[in-house]
GROMACS .gro file of C-alpha atoms in nm:
model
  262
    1UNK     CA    1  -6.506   6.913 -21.969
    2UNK     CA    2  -6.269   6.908 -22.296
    3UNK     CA    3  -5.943   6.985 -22.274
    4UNK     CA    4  -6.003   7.335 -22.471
    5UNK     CA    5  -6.242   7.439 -22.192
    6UNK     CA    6  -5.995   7.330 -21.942
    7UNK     CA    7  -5.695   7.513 -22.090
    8UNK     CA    8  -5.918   7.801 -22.090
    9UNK     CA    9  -5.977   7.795 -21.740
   10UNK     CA   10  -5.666   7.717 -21.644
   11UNK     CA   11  -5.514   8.057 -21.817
   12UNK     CA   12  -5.859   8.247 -21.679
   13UNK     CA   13  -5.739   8.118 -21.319
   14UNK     CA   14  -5.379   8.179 -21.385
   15UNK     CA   15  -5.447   8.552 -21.472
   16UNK     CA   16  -5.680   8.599 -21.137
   17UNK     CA   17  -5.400   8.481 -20.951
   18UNK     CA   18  -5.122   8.658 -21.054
   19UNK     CA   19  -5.343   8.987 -21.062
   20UNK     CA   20  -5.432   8.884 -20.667
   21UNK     CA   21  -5.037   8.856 -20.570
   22UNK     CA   22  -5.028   9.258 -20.641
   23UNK     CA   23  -5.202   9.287 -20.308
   24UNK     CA   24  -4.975   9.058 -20.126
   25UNK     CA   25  -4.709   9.228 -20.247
   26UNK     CA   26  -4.870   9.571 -20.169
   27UNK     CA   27  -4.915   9.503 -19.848
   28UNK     CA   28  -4.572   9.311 -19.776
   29UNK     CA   29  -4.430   9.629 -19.621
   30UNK     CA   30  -4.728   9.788 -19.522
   31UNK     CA   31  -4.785   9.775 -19.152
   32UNK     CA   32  -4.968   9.402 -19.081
   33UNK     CA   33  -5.323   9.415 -18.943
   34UNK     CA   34  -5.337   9.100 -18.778
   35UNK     CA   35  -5.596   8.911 -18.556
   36UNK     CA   36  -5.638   8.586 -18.354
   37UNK     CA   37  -5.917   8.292 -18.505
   38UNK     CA   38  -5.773   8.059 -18.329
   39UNK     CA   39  -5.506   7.963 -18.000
   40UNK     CA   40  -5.200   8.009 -18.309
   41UNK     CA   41  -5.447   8.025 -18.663
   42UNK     CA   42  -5.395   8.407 -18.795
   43UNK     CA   43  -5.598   8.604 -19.036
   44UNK     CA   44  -5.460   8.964 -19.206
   45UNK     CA   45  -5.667   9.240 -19.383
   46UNK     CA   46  -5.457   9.073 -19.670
   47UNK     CA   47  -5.622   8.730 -19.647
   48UNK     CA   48  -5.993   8.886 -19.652
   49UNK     CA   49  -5.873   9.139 -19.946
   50UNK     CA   50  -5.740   8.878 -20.135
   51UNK     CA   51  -6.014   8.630 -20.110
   52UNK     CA   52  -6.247   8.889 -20.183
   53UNK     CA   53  -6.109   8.996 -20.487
   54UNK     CA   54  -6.078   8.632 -20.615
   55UNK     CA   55  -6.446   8.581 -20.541
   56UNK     CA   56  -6.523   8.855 -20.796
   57UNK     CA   57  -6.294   8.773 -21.058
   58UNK     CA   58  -6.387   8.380 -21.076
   59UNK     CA   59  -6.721   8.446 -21.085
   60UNK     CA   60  -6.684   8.631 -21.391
   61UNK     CA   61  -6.486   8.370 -21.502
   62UNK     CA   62  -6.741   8.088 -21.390
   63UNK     CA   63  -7.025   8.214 -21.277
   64UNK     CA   64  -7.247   7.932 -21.183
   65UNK     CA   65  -6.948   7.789 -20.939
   66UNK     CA   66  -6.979   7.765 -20.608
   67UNK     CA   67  -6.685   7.854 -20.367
   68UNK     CA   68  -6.514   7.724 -20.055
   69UNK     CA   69  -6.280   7.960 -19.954
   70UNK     CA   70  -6.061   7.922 -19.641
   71UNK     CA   71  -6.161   8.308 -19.458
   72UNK     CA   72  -6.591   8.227 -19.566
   73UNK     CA   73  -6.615   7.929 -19.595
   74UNK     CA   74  -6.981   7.814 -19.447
   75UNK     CA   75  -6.930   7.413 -19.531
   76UNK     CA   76  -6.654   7.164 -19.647
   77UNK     CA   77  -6.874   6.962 -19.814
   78UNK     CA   78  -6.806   6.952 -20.233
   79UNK     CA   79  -7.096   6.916 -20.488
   80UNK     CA   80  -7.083   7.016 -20.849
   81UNK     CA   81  -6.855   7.298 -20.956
   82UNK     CA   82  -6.677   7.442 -20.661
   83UNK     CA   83  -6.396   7.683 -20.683
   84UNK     CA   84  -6.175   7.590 -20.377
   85UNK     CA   85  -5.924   7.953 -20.229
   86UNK     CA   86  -5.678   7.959 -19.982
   87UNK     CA   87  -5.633   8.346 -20.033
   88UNK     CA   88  -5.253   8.315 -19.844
   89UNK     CA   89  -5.115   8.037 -19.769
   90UNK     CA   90  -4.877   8.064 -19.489
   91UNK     CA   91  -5.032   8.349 -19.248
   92UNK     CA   92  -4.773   8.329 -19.023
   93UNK     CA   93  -4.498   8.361 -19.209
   94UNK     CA   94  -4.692   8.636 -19.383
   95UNK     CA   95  -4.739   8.865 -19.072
   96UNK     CA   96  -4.377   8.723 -18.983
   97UNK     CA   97  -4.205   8.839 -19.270
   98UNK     CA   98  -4.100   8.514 -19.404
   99UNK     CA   99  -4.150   8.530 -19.786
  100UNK     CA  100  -4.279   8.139 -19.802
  101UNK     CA  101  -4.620   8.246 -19.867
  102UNK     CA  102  -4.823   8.153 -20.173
  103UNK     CA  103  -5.200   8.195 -20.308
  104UNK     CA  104  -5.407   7.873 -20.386
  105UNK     CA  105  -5.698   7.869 -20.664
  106UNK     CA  106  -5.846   7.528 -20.768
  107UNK     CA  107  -6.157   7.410 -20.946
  108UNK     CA  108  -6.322   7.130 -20.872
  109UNK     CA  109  -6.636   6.899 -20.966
  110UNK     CA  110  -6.727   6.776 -20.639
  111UNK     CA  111  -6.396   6.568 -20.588
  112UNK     CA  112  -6.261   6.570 -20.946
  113UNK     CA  113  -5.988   6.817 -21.001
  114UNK     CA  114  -6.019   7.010 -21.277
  115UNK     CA  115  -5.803   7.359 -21.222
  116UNK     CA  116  -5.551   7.456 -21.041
  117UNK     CA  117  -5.326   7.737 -20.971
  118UNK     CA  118  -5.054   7.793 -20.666
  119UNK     CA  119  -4.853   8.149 -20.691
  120UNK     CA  120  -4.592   8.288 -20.469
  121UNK     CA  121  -4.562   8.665 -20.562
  122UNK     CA  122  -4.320   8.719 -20.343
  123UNK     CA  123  -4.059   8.446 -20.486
  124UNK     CA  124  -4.185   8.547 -20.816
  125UNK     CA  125  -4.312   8.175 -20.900
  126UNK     CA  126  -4.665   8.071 -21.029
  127UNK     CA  127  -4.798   7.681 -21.074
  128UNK     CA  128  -5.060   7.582 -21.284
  129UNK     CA  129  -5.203   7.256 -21.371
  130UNK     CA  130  -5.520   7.138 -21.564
  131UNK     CA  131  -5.646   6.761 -21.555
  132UNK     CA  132  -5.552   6.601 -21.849
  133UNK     CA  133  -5.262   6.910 -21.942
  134UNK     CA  134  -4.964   6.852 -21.738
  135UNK     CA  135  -4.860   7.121 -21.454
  136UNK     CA  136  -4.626   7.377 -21.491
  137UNK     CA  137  -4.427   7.680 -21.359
  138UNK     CA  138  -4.427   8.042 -21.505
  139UNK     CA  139  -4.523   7.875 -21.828
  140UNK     CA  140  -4.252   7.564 -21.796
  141UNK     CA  141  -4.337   7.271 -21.790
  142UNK     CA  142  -4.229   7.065 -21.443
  143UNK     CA  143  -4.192   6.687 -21.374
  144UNK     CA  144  -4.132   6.530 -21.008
  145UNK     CA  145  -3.799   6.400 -20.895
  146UNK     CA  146  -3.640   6.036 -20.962
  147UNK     CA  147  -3.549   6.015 -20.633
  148UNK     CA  148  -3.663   5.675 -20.510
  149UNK     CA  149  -3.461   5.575 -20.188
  150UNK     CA  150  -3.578   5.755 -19.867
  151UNK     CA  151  -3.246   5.861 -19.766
  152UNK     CA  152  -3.150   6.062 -20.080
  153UNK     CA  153  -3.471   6.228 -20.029
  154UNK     CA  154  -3.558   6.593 -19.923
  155UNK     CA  155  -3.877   6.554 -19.744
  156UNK     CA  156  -4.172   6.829 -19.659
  157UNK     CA  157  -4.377   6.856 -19.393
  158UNK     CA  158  -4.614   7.053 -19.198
  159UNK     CA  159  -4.763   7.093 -18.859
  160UNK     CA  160  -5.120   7.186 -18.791
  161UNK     CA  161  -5.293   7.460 -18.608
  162UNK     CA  162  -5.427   7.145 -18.340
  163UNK     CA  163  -5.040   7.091 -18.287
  164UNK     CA  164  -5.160   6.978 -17.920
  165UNK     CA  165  -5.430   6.754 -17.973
  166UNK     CA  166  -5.170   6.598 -18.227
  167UNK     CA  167  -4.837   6.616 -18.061
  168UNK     CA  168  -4.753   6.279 -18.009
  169UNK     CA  169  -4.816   6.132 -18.381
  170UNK     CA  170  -4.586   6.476 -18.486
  171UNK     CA  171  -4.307   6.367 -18.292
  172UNK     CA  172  -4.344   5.944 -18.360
  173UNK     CA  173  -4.334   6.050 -18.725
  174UNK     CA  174  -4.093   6.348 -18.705
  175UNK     CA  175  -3.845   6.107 -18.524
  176UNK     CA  176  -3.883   5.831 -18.779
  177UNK     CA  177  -3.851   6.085 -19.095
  178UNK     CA  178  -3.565   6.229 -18.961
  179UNK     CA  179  -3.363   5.916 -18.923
  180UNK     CA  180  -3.443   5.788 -19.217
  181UNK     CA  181  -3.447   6.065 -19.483
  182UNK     CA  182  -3.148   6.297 -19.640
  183UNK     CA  183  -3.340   6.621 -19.477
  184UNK     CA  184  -3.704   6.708 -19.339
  185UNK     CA  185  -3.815   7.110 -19.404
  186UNK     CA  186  -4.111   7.260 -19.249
  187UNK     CA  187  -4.129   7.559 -19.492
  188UNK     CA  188  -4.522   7.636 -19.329
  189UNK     CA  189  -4.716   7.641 -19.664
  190UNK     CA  190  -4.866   7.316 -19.745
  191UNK     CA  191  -4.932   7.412 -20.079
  192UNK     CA  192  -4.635   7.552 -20.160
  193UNK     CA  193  -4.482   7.269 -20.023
  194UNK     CA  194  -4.686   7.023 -20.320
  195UNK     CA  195  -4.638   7.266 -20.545
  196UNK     CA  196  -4.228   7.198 -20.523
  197UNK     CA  197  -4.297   6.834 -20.489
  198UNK     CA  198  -4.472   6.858 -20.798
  199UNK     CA  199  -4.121   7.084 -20.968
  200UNK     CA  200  -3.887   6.808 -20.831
  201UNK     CA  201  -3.768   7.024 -20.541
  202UNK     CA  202  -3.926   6.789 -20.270
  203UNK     CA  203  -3.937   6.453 -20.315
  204UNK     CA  204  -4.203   6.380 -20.079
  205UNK     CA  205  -4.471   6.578 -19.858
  206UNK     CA  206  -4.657   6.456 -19.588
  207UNK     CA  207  -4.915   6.620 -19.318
  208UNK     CA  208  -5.247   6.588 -19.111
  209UNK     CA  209  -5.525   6.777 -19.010
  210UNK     CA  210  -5.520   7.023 -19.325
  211UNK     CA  211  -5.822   7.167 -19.486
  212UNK     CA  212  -5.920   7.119 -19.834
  213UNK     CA  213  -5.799   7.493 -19.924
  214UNK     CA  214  -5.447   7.406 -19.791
  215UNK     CA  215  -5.411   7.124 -20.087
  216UNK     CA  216  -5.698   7.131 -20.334
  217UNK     CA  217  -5.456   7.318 -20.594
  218UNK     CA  218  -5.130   7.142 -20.480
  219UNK     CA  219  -5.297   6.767 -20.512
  220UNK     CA  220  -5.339   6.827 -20.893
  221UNK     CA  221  -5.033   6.987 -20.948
  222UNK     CA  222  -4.833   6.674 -20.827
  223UNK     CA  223  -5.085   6.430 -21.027
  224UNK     CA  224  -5.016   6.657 -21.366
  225UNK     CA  225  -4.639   6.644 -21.292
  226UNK     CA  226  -4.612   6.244 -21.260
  227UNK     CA  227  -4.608   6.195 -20.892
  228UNK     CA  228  -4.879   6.018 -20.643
  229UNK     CA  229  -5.090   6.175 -20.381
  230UNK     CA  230  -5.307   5.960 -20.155
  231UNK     CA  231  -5.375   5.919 -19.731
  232UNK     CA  232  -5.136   5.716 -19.518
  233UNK     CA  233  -5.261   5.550 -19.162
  234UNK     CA  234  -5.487   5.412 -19.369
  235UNK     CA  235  -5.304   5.378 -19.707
  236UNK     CA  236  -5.530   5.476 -19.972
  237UNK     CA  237  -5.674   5.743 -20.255
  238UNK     CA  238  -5.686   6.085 -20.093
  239UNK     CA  239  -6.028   6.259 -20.066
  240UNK     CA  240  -6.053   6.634 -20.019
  241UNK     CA  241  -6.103   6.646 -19.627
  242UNK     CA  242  -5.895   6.289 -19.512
  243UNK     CA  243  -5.721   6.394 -19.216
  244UNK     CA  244  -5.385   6.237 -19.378
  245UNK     CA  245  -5.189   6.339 -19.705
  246UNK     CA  246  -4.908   6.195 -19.856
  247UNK     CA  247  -4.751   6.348 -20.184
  248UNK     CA  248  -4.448   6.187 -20.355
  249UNK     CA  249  -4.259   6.170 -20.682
  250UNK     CA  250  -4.442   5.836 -20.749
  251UNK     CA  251  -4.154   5.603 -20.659
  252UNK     CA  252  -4.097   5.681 -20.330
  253UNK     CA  253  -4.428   5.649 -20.242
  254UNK     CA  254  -4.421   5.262 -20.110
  255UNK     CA  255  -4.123   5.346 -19.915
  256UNK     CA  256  -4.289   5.666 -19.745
  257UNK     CA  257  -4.583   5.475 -19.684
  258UNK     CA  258  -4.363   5.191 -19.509
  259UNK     CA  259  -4.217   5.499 -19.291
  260UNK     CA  260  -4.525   5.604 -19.197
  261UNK     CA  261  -4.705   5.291 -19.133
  262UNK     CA  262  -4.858   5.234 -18.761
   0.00000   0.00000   0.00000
C-alpha cells in the first residue's frame, strides 16, 4: 500500500473515530445500561452502539475489509485486510465513571499494521499512526521517552479479566516492577496505556492475556513513535494474539525484559 493510500486511510479512520467519541460522550451522563459477559468482563449499550456505528462507517471507507471487533467478533484469526475495533476500551471505568476510557480502530493485513487510531473523547486526546508515517496526537507529532534506566521509569500495566487463573505471575511480576521502577500505574485501558507510551508519558507497558482489539492500534502507534513492542517469557516479535506484550521507549526494552525474565 503507498504511503498516499495510507495517509488516506489514516485521516478516513481518524474522522470515524472522532465522530464515534460523540456517543461516548453522549452517553457519559446518561444512566449506564450495563450487563455481565463474564465473572468481572462488562459490556454497555455504549460498546454495541459504538461498534456498530464503526462497522458502517469503515466499510464505506474500505469496503472489502473484514472486521474483528471486540463485542462480534466470531474468530481471532487475521487474513487479508481486517479492520481490528475495540469500540471502548476500559468498560469498567466507563460504567464506573472513571474518564480513562478510549476507542481503538486499526487496520491490518493479516499481521502487518497498516492503520491505526486510539481516541479518548473524554480527555479530549486522539492518536493516529500509519506504517511508514510516524504517529501522532491531535495532529502533533509524538516520539517515546529517553528514559533508559528502570528506576527513572514510569511503568504501565494491566490486569486481565482471568485475574485468577493468573494471579500468581501478577503478583511475581508486580513485586519485581515495583521494586525496581520509579512508579507502576494500572490506568485499566491497555490501549490507552500504548498510546502514552508511544507520547513519552510511559516509558514502558507490559501485560498478558489481552486480545488483539486491546492493542492492535496501540502496537503501531509505539512502532511509528520510535519505541519497541514485542512478547516477554519468551522474548521475541509480538504477534497479534501472544499471550505476553511488552511496549517500551526502545531503550529500556533489554532492561524490562531482564525484569521480567523467568
Amino acid at each position: 500500500m503507498s504511503k498516499t493510500e495510507t495517509a488516506r486511510l489514516m485521516e478516513a479512520v481518524r474522522q470515524a473515530v472522532l465522530a464515534s467519541g460523540e456517543r461516548i460522550k453522549a452517553d457519559w451522563d446518561a444512566p449506564r445500561d450495563v450487563r455481565l459477559k463474564g465473572r468481572i468482563d462488562l459490556v454497555t449499550a455504549t460498546d454495541l452502539a459504538v461498534e456498530e456505528g464503526l462497522k458502517e462507517a469503515l466499510a464505506r471507507v474500505l469496503p472489502e475489509a473484514a472486521f474483528l471487533a471486540e463485542e462480534t467478533a466470531a474468530r481471532t484469526v487475521l487474513s487479508g485486510l481486517t479492520w481490528i475495533i475495540d469500540p471502548v476500551d476500559g468498560t469498567t471505568n466507563f460504567a464506573h465513571g472513571f474518564p480513562f476510557v478510549c476507542t481503538s480502530v486499526a487496520l491490518y493485513d493479516g499481521q502487518e499494521p497498516v492503520v491505526g487510531c486510539v481516541n479518548a473523547p473524554l480527555l479530549g486526546q486522539c492518536f493516529t499512526a500509519g506504517k511508514g508515517l510516524g504517529a501522532y496526537c491531535n495532529g502533533e507529532s509524538i516520539r517515546v521517552s529517553r528514559t533508559d534506566r528502570p528506576e527513572a521509569a514510569l511503568v504501565a500495566t494491566g490486569f486481565p479479566y482471568a485475574i485468577r487463573e493468573n494471579l500468581d505471575e501478577i503478583m511475581a511480576d508486580l513485586r519485581v516492577m515495583l521494586a525496581e521502577t520509579q512508579g507502576i500505574r494500572r490506568p485499566g485501558s491497555a490501549a490507552l496505556d500504548l498510546a502514552y507510551v508511544a507520547a513519552g508519558r510511559f516509558d514502558a507497558f507490559y501485560e498478558l492475556a489481552l486480545n488483539p482489539w486491546d492493542v492492535a492500534a496501540g502496537a503501531l502507534l509505539v512502532a511509528e513513535a520510535g519505541g519497541r513492542v514485542g512478547s516477554y517469557r519468551p522474548d521475541g516479535p509480538y504477534c497479534l494474539g501472544d499471550f505476553r506484550i511488552l511496549a517500551t521507549n526502545g531503550a529500556l526494552h533489554a532492561p524490562m525484559l531482564a525484569l521480567l525474565a523467568d
